Amino acid sequence: MDDFTIQIVLADDHPAIISGLLHTLKKHRTVNVVGSAANSTELIAQLAAHRCDVLVSDYAMPGGDYGDGITLFSFLRRRYPETRIVVLTMIDNAGVIRALLKLGIECILSKADATDHLLAAVHGAYANGRYFSPTIAKVVWQIDIEQPATSARELTSREAEVVRLFVSGMSINEIAAHLKRSKQTISSQKNNAMRKLGIERDTDLIKYSIGASLAAPGTELPAEPPADA
C-alpha cells in the first residue's frame, strides 16, 4: 500500500449507503477504506482499531453509545483531533450547517447530490481544506452572506440565558419562575433564539447548544455522550 494513501473509516446506519461509498472509493488508488460502522459505538471501536486519516460519517446515525449529529462530532473533535471529518447528511438546515462549521468541519456533502463529490471532499478534508457539494454550498453561501449582520443574528443575553436553561432540562414554566418573567416572555425569547439560529425543532436546539457549548453554567455534560443526547 502506498505510504501516501489516505486511510478512511466509513460510518452510516444504512448498509446500502456504505456499499455505495465503498463502490465509489475503491476505484481510486489514493484512498483505502480500513473499516466501517453502523452506529457511534461501532465507529469508536473502528477508530480505536485503525489509523484513520479521514472519517466519512452520516450526520444522523442513532443507536450508539456516543450519540449522533453535533453531539457525536463534538466528541470526535475532542478525542480524535487529528482525524479529518467529512459529513454526509440529508439536512440542509442553516443552524446545523453553521454548528458543523463552528466545530471546524468544513467538508460537508448532501446525500441528495451525486457521489462524484466524495473523493474531492476526502482530499479536501485530508488537506485541511473546504469542500461542499452543491446543495450544501448554497446553504454555506447564505450563511456567509448573513455573517456580517451579526447584530441581527446574535442572541441577546436574555435569549442566550433562556436557551442555556432550556437545554439543561428546565421547562418553559420553570424558566419563567426561575427568572421571574412571564411564560409568554420566555416562550418568545426561546422562539426568537431558534429563529436566529435557523433551528425549528427543540431536539435540534439541544444538539446545537451542546456543540456550541451553550449549556447552563454548572451543568455537567458527559465526556462520552449517551445515544439519545
PDB file of C-alpha atoms in Angstrom:
ATOM      1  CA  MET A   1       0.000   0.000   0.000  1.00  0.00           C
ATOM      2  CA  ASP A   2       1.276   3.461  -0.952  1.00  0.00           C
ATOM      3  CA  ASP A   3       2.604   5.367   2.071  1.00  0.00           C
ATOM      4  CA  PHE A   4       0.537   8.360   0.972  1.00  0.00           C
ATOM      5  CA  THR A   5      -2.754   6.503   0.731  1.00  0.00           C
ATOM      6  CA  ILE A   6      -5.480   8.203   2.761  1.00  0.00           C
ATOM      7  CA  GLN A   7      -6.862   5.803   5.376  1.00  0.00           C
ATOM      8  CA  ILE A   8     -10.656   6.093   5.635  1.00  0.00           C
ATOM      9  CA  VAL A   9     -13.352   4.876   8.018  1.00  0.00           C
ATOM     10  CA  LEU A  10     -16.980   4.978   6.830  1.00  0.00           C
ATOM     11  CA  ALA A  11     -19.976   5.390   9.146  1.00  0.00           C
ATOM     12  CA  ASP A  12     -23.637   5.160   8.176  1.00  0.00           C
ATOM     13  CA  ASP A  13     -26.577   3.235   9.598  1.00  0.00           C
ATOM     14  CA  HIS A  14     -27.765   2.206   6.120  1.00  0.00           C
ATOM     15  CA  PRO A  15     -25.807  -0.739   4.617  1.00  0.00           C
ATOM     16  CA  ALA A  16     -26.726   0.384   1.093  1.00  0.00           C
ATOM     17  CA  ILE A  17     -25.040   3.744   1.700  1.00  0.00           C
ATOM     18  CA  ILE A  18     -21.873   2.057   2.976  1.00  0.00           C
ATOM     19  CA  SER A  19     -21.879  -0.198  -0.081  1.00  0.00           C
ATOM     20  CA  GLY A  20     -22.260   2.796  -2.390  1.00  0.00           C
ATOM     21  CA  LEU A  21     -19.441   4.681  -0.683  1.00  0.00           C
ATOM     22  CA  LEU A  22     -17.162   1.650  -0.953  1.00  0.00           C
ATOM     23  CA  HIS A  23     -18.013   1.269  -4.638  1.00  0.00           C
ATOM     24  CA  THR A  24     -17.170   4.926  -5.264  1.00  0.00           C
ATOM     25  CA  LEU A  25     -13.896   4.919  -3.333  1.00  0.00           C
ATOM     26  CA  LYS A  26     -12.441   1.548  -4.314  1.00  0.00           C
ATOM     27  CA  LYS A  27     -11.775   2.814  -7.840  1.00  0.00           C
ATOM     28  CA  HIS A  28      -9.214   5.306  -6.559  1.00  0.00           C
ATOM     29  CA  ARG A  29      -5.686   4.313  -5.539  1.00  0.00           C
ATOM     30  CA  THR A  30      -5.183   7.367  -3.329  1.00  0.00           C
ATOM     31  CA  VAL A  31      -7.631   6.107  -0.693  1.00  0.00           C
ATOM     32  CA  ASN A  32      -8.044   2.936   1.353  1.00  0.00           C
ATOM     33  CA  VAL A  33     -11.133   2.077   3.413  1.00  0.00           C
ATOM     34  CA  VAL A  34      -9.923   0.395   6.606  1.00  0.00           C
ATOM     35  CA  GLY A  35     -13.264  -0.027   8.369  1.00  0.00           C
ATOM     36  CA  SER A  36     -16.963   0.784   8.520  1.00  0.00           C
ATOM     37  CA  ALA A  37     -19.546   1.319  11.243  1.00  0.00           C
ATOM     38  CA  ALA A  38     -23.339   1.441  11.550  1.00  0.00           C
ATOM     39  CA  ASN A  39     -23.520   3.491  14.768  1.00  0.00           C
ATOM     40  CA  SER A  40     -21.332   5.553  17.074  1.00  0.00           C
ATOM     41  CA  THR A  41     -20.363   2.589  19.267  1.00  0.00           C
ATOM     42  CA  GLU A  42     -19.007   0.697  16.269  1.00  0.00           C
ATOM     43  CA  LEU A  43     -17.383   3.884  14.996  1.00  0.00           C
ATOM     44  CA  ILE A  44     -15.373   4.455  18.176  1.00  0.00           C
ATOM     45  CA  ALA A  45     -14.265   0.799  18.056  1.00  0.00           C
ATOM     46  CA  GLN A  46     -13.089   1.255  14.458  1.00  0.00           C
ATOM     47  CA  LEU A  47     -11.202   4.438  15.303  1.00  0.00           C
ATOM     48  CA  ALA A  48      -9.523   2.656  18.215  1.00  0.00           C
ATOM     49  CA  ALA A  49      -8.503  -0.259  15.983  1.00  0.00           C
ATOM     50  CA  HIS A  50      -7.281   1.590  12.880  1.00  0.00           C
ATOM     51  CA  ARG A  51      -5.327   4.637  11.889  1.00  0.00           C
ATOM     52  CA  CYS A  52      -7.886   6.933  10.312  1.00  0.00           C
ATOM     53  CA  ASP A  53      -6.893   9.998   8.322  1.00  0.00           C
ATOM     54  CA  VAL A  54     -10.407  10.880   7.198  1.00  0.00           C
ATOM     55  CA  LEU A  55     -13.739   9.812   8.676  1.00  0.00           C
ATOM     56  CA  VAL A  56     -16.702   9.881   6.289  1.00  0.00           C
ATOM     57  CA  SER A  57     -19.781   9.856   8.515  1.00  0.00           C
ATOM     58  CA  ASP A  58     -23.523  10.245   8.292  1.00  0.00           C
ATOM     59  CA  TYR A  59     -24.914  13.094  10.414  1.00  0.00           C
ATOM     60  CA  ALA A  60     -27.988  11.249  11.709  1.00  0.00           C
ATOM     61  CA  MET A  61     -26.890   7.839  12.951  1.00  0.00           C
ATOM     62  CA  PRO A  62     -28.937   6.835  16.037  1.00  0.00           C
ATOM     63  CA  GLY A  63     -28.489   3.806  18.243  1.00  0.00           C
ATOM     64  CA  GLY A  64     -24.926   4.102  19.536  1.00  0.00           C
ATOM     65  CA  ASP A  65     -23.484   4.933  22.941  1.00  0.00           C
ATOM     66  CA  TYR A  66     -21.956   8.228  21.770  1.00  0.00           C
ATOM     67  CA  GLY A  67     -24.993   9.847  20.182  1.00  0.00           C
ATOM     68  CA  ASP A  68     -25.028  11.320  16.695  1.00  0.00           C
ATOM     69  CA  GLY A  69     -25.099  14.700  14.995  1.00  0.00           C
ATOM     70  CA  ILE A  70     -23.427  17.612  16.771  1.00  0.00           C
ATOM     71  CA  THR A  71     -23.130  15.593  19.985  1.00  0.00           C
ATOM     72  CA  LEU A  72     -21.059  12.900  18.284  1.00  0.00           C
ATOM     73  CA  PHE A  73     -18.959  15.248  16.165  1.00  0.00           C
ATOM     74  CA  SER A  74     -18.121  17.419  19.179  1.00  0.00           C
ATOM     75  CA  PHE A  75     -16.929  14.292  20.979  1.00  0.00           C
ATOM     76  CA  LEU A  76     -14.886  13.143  17.976  1.00  0.00           C
ATOM     77  CA  ARG A  77     -13.203  16.531  17.649  1.00  0.00           C
ATOM     78  CA  ARG A  78     -12.112  16.311  21.277  1.00  0.00           C
ATOM     79  CA  ARG A  79     -10.970  12.683  21.293  1.00  0.00           C
ATOM     80  CA  TYR A  80      -9.531  12.457  17.764  1.00  0.00           C
ATOM     81  CA  PRO A  81      -8.394  15.999  16.895  1.00  0.00           C
ATOM     82  CA  GLU A  82      -6.065  14.767  14.130  1.00  0.00           C
ATOM     83  CA  THR A  83      -8.799  12.856  12.278  1.00  0.00           C
ATOM     84  CA  ARG A  84     -10.377  14.900   9.485  1.00  0.00           C
ATOM     85  CA  ILE A  85     -14.133  14.592   9.052  1.00  0.00           C
ATOM     86  CA  VAL A  86     -16.411  14.563   6.013  1.00  0.00           C
ATOM     87  CA  VAL A  87     -20.095  14.734   6.964  1.00  0.00           C
ATOM     88  CA  LEU A  88     -22.847  13.183   4.854  1.00  0.00           C
ATOM     89  CA  THR A  89     -26.347  14.485   5.509  1.00  0.00           C
ATOM     90  CA  MET A  90     -29.865  14.910   4.191  1.00  0.00           C
ATOM     91  CA  ILE A  91     -30.190  18.023   6.372  1.00  0.00           C
ATOM     92  CA  ASP A  92     -29.840  21.442   4.741  1.00  0.00           C
ATOM     93  CA  ASN A  93     -30.757  23.439   7.854  1.00  0.00           C
ATOM     94  CA  ALA A  94     -28.574  26.539   8.234  1.00  0.00           C
ATOM     95  CA  GLY A  95     -28.356  26.156  12.017  1.00  0.00           C
ATOM     96  CA  VAL A  96     -26.999  22.622  11.753  1.00  0.00           C
ATOM     97  CA  ILE A  97     -24.531  23.529   8.990  1.00  0.00           C
ATOM     98  CA  ARG A  98     -23.382  26.553  10.987  1.00  0.00           C
ATOM     99  CA  ALA A  99     -22.803  24.343  14.046  1.00  0.00           C
ATOM    100  CA  LEU A 100     -20.662  21.956  11.983  1.00  0.00           C
ATOM    101  CA  LEU A 101     -18.623  24.855  10.652  1.00  0.00           C
ATOM    102  CA  LYS A 102     -18.083  26.123  14.200  1.00  0.00           C
ATOM    103  CA  LEU A 103     -16.630  22.713  15.062  1.00  0.00           C
ATOM    104  CA  GLY A 104     -14.143  23.131  12.228  1.00  0.00           C
ATOM    105  CA  ILE A 105     -15.885  20.577   9.992  1.00  0.00           C
ATOM    106  CA  GLU A 106     -15.700  22.168   6.556  1.00  0.00           C
ATOM    107  CA  CYS A 107     -16.222  19.227   4.201  1.00  0.00           C
ATOM    108  CA  ILE A 108     -19.942  18.512   4.037  1.00  0.00           C
ATOM    109  CA  LEU A 109     -21.870  16.565   1.405  1.00  0.00           C
ATOM    110  CA  SER A 110     -25.602  16.322   0.839  1.00  0.00           C
ATOM    111  CA  LYS A 111     -26.918  12.833   0.160  1.00  0.00           C
ATOM    112  CA  ALA A 112     -29.143  14.494  -2.441  1.00  0.00           C
ATOM    113  CA  ASP A 113     -26.067  15.308  -4.545  1.00  0.00           C
ATOM    114  CA  ALA A 114     -24.032  12.968  -6.757  1.00  0.00           C
ATOM    115  CA  THR A 115     -21.431  10.700  -5.157  1.00  0.00           C
ATOM    116  CA  ASP A 116     -18.891  12.197  -7.574  1.00  0.00           C
ATOM    117  CA  HIS A 117     -18.149  14.784  -4.885  1.00  0.00           C
ATOM    118  CA  LEU A 118     -16.957  12.193  -2.360  1.00  0.00           C
ATOM    119  CA  LEU A 119     -13.333  11.842  -3.450  1.00  0.00           C
ATOM    120  CA  ALA A 120     -12.854  15.611  -3.720  1.00  0.00           C
ATOM    121  CA  ALA A 121     -14.301  16.033  -0.223  1.00  0.00           C
ATOM    122  CA  VAL A 122     -11.963  13.366   1.187  1.00  0.00           C
ATOM    123  CA  HIS A 123      -8.949  15.034  -0.416  1.00  0.00           C
ATOM    124  CA  GLY A 124     -10.183  18.424   0.802  1.00  0.00           C
ATOM    125  CA  ALA A 125     -10.561  17.180   4.373  1.00  0.00           C
ATOM    126  CA  TYR A 126      -7.147  15.488   4.300  1.00  0.00           C
ATOM    127  CA  ALA A 127      -5.579  18.782   3.190  1.00  0.00           C
ATOM    128  CA  ASN A 128      -7.488  20.620   5.939  1.00  0.00           C
ATOM    129  CA  GLY A 129      -9.440  22.488   3.279  1.00  0.00           C
ATOM    130  CA  ARG A 130     -13.083  23.172   2.461  1.00  0.00           C
ATOM    131  CA  TYR A 131     -15.415  21.216   0.205  1.00  0.00           C
ATOM    132  CA  PHE A 132     -19.204  21.438  -0.072  1.00  0.00           C
ATOM    133  CA  SER A 133     -21.469  19.626  -2.504  1.00  0.00           C
ATOM    134  CA  PRO A 134     -23.849  21.947  -4.430  1.00  0.00           C
ATOM    135  CA  THR A 135     -26.821  21.660  -2.051  1.00  0.00           C
ATOM    136  CA  ILE A 136     -24.667  22.425   0.992  1.00  0.00           C
ATOM    137  CA  ALA A 137     -22.733  25.140  -0.861  1.00  0.00           C
ATOM    138  CA  LYS A 138     -25.974  27.107  -1.278  1.00  0.00           C
ATOM    139  CA  VAL A 139     -26.591  26.968   2.478  1.00  0.00           C
ATOM    140  CA  VAL A 140     -22.990  27.948   3.292  1.00  0.00           C
ATOM    141  CA  TRP A 141     -23.173  30.803   0.796  1.00  0.00           C
ATOM    142  CA  GLN A 142     -26.285  32.113   2.553  1.00  0.00           C
ATOM    143  CA  ILE A 143     -24.574  31.784   5.948  1.00  0.00           C
ATOM    144  CA  ASP A 144     -21.535  33.679   4.638  1.00  0.00           C
ATOM    145  CA  ILE A 145     -23.776  36.409   3.203  1.00  0.00           C
ATOM    146  CA  GLU A 146     -25.565  36.809   6.538  1.00  0.00           C
ATOM    147  CA  GLN A 147     -22.379  36.636   8.609  1.00  0.00           C
ATOM    148  CA  PRO A 148     -21.623  40.398   8.660  1.00  0.00           C
ATOM    149  CA  ALA A 149     -25.066  41.127  10.088  1.00  0.00           C
ATOM    150  CA  THR A 150     -24.135  39.688  13.462  1.00  0.00           C
ATOM    151  CA  SER A 151     -26.224  42.205  15.387  1.00  0.00           C
ATOM    152  CA  ALA A 152     -29.379  40.725  13.824  1.00  0.00           C
ATOM    153  CA  ARG A 153     -28.306  37.116  14.289  1.00  0.00           C
ATOM    154  CA  GLU A 154     -26.537  37.035  17.632  1.00  0.00           C
ATOM    155  CA  LEU A 155     -28.604  36.062  20.621  1.00  0.00           C
ATOM    156  CA  THR A 156     -29.295  38.703  23.218  1.00  0.00           C
ATOM    157  CA  SER A 157     -28.064  37.926  26.722  1.00  0.00           C
ATOM    158  CA  ARG A 158     -31.625  37.098  27.795  1.00  0.00           C
ATOM    159  CA  GLU A 159     -32.230  34.831  24.802  1.00  0.00           C
ATOM    160  CA  ALA A 160     -28.944  33.002  25.443  1.00  0.00           C
ATOM    161  CA  GLU A 161     -29.878  32.635  29.112  1.00  0.00           C
ATOM    162  CA  VAL A 162     -33.236  31.076  28.219  1.00  0.00           C
ATOM    163  CA  VAL A 163     -31.588  28.679  25.749  1.00  0.00           C
ATOM    164  CA  ARG A 164     -28.973  27.620  28.321  1.00  0.00           C
ATOM    165  CA  LEU A 165     -31.627  26.852  30.913  1.00  0.00           C
ATOM    166  CA  PHE A 166     -33.903  25.090  28.404  1.00  0.00           C
ATOM    167  CA  VAL A 167     -31.217  22.743  27.064  1.00  0.00           C
ATOM    168  CA  SER A 168     -30.168  21.992  30.642  1.00  0.00           C
ATOM    169  CA  GLY A 169     -33.571  20.407  31.274  1.00  0.00           C
ATOM    170  CA  MET A 170     -35.827  23.177  32.573  1.00  0.00           C
ATOM    171  CA  SER A 171     -39.327  23.641  31.152  1.00  0.00           C
ATOM    172  CA  ILE A 172     -40.679  26.993  29.950  1.00  0.00           C
ATOM    173  CA  ASN A 173     -42.740  27.291  33.160  1.00  0.00           C
ATOM    174  CA  GLU A 174     -39.704  26.508  35.334  1.00  0.00           C
ATOM    175  CA  ILE A 175     -37.550  29.031  33.483  1.00  0.00           C
ATOM    176  CA  ALA A 176     -40.265  31.681  33.863  1.00  0.00           C
ATOM    177  CA  ALA A 177     -40.433  31.065  37.617  1.00  0.00           C
ATOM    178  CA  HIS A 178     -36.637  30.973  37.934  1.00  0.00           C
ATOM    179  CA  LEU A 179     -36.098  34.236  36.049  1.00  0.00           C
ATOM    180  CA  LYS A 180     -39.279  35.903  37.353  1.00  0.00           C
ATOM    181  CA  ARG A 181     -40.571  36.577  33.861  1.00  0.00           C
ATOM    182  CA  SER A 182     -43.880  35.640  32.275  1.00  0.00           C
ATOM    183  CA  LYS A 183     -44.277  32.335  30.460  1.00  0.00           C
ATOM    184  CA  GLN A 184     -45.128  34.276  27.286  1.00  0.00           C
ATOM    185  CA  THR A 185     -41.893  36.284  27.511  1.00  0.00           C
ATOM    186  CA  ILE A 186     -39.766  33.165  27.992  1.00  0.00           C
ATOM    187  CA  SER A 187     -41.506  31.380  25.111  1.00  0.00           C
ATOM    188  CA  SER A 188     -40.994  34.412  22.862  1.00  0.00           C
ATOM    189  CA  GLN A 189     -37.288  34.669  23.757  1.00  0.00           C
ATOM    190  CA  LYS A 190     -36.775  30.952  23.069  1.00  0.00           C
ATOM    191  CA  ASN A 191     -38.571  31.201  19.712  1.00  0.00           C
ATOM    192  CA  ASN A 192     -36.558  34.292  18.742  1.00  0.00           C
ATOM    193  CA  ALA A 193     -33.325  32.457  19.552  1.00  0.00           C
ATOM    194  CA  MET A 194     -34.340  29.462  17.437  1.00  0.00           C
ATOM    195  CA  ARG A 195     -35.286  31.724  14.530  1.00  0.00           C
ATOM    196  CA  LYS A 196     -31.902  33.492  14.662  1.00  0.00           C
ATOM    197  CA  LEU A 197     -30.092  30.143  14.734  1.00  0.00           C
ATOM    198  CA  GLY A 198     -32.150  28.766  11.850  1.00  0.00           C
ATOM    199  CA  ILE A 199     -33.460  25.935  14.029  1.00  0.00           C
ATOM    200  CA  GLU A 200     -37.064  24.703  14.067  1.00  0.00           C
ATOM    201  CA  ARG A 201     -37.107  21.710  16.458  1.00  0.00           C
ATOM    202  CA  ASP A 202     -36.302  21.543  20.163  1.00  0.00           C
ATOM    203  CA  THR A 203     -34.165  18.426  19.608  1.00  0.00           C
ATOM    204  CA  ASP A 204     -32.007  20.311  17.084  1.00  0.00           C
ATOM    205  CA  LEU A 205     -31.702  23.224  19.520  1.00  0.00           C
ATOM    206  CA  ILE A 206     -30.404  20.869  22.201  1.00  0.00           C
ATOM    207  CA  LYS A 207     -27.888  19.245  19.839  1.00  0.00           C
ATOM    208  CA  TYR A 208     -26.750  22.627  18.514  1.00  0.00           C
ATOM    209  CA  SER A 209     -26.357  24.039  22.017  1.00  0.00           C
ATOM    210  CA  ILE A 210     -24.237  21.113  23.203  1.00  0.00           C
ATOM    211  CA  GLY A 211     -21.973  21.527  20.193  1.00  0.00           C
ATOM    212  CA  ALA A 212     -21.775  25.296  20.707  1.00  0.00           C
ATOM    213  CA  SER A 213     -21.145  24.955  24.476  1.00  0.00           C
ATOM    214  CA  LEU A 214     -24.334  26.819  25.420  1.00  0.00           C
ATOM    215  CA  ALA A 215     -25.284  24.559  28.315  1.00  0.00           C
ATOM    216  CA  ALA A 216     -26.004  26.337  31.568  1.00  0.00           C
ATOM    217  CA  PRO A 217     -23.039  27.095  33.836  1.00  0.00           C
ATOM    218  CA  GLY A 218     -22.528  24.281  36.298  1.00  0.00           C
ATOM    219  CA  THR A 219     -24.218  21.713  34.059  1.00  0.00           C
ATOM    220  CA  GLU A 220     -22.091  18.592  33.609  1.00  0.00           C
ATOM    221  CA  LEU A 221     -22.173  17.417  30.010  1.00  0.00           C
ATOM    222  CA  PRO A 222     -20.997  13.787  29.671  1.00  0.00           C
ATOM    223  CA  ALA A 223     -17.497  13.292  28.269  1.00  0.00           C
ATOM    224  CA  GLU A 224     -18.912  10.344  26.359  1.00  0.00           C
ATOM    225  CA  PRO A 225     -22.453  11.384  25.352  1.00  0.00           C
ATOM    226  CA  PRO A 226     -25.343   8.915  25.637  1.00  0.00           C
ATOM    227  CA  ALA A 227     -27.065   7.719  22.486  1.00  0.00           C
ATOM    228  CA  ASP A 228     -30.167   9.850  22.996  1.00  0.00           C
ATOM    229  CA  ALA A 229     -28.321  13.073  23.809  1.00  0.00           C
TER     230      ALA A 229
END
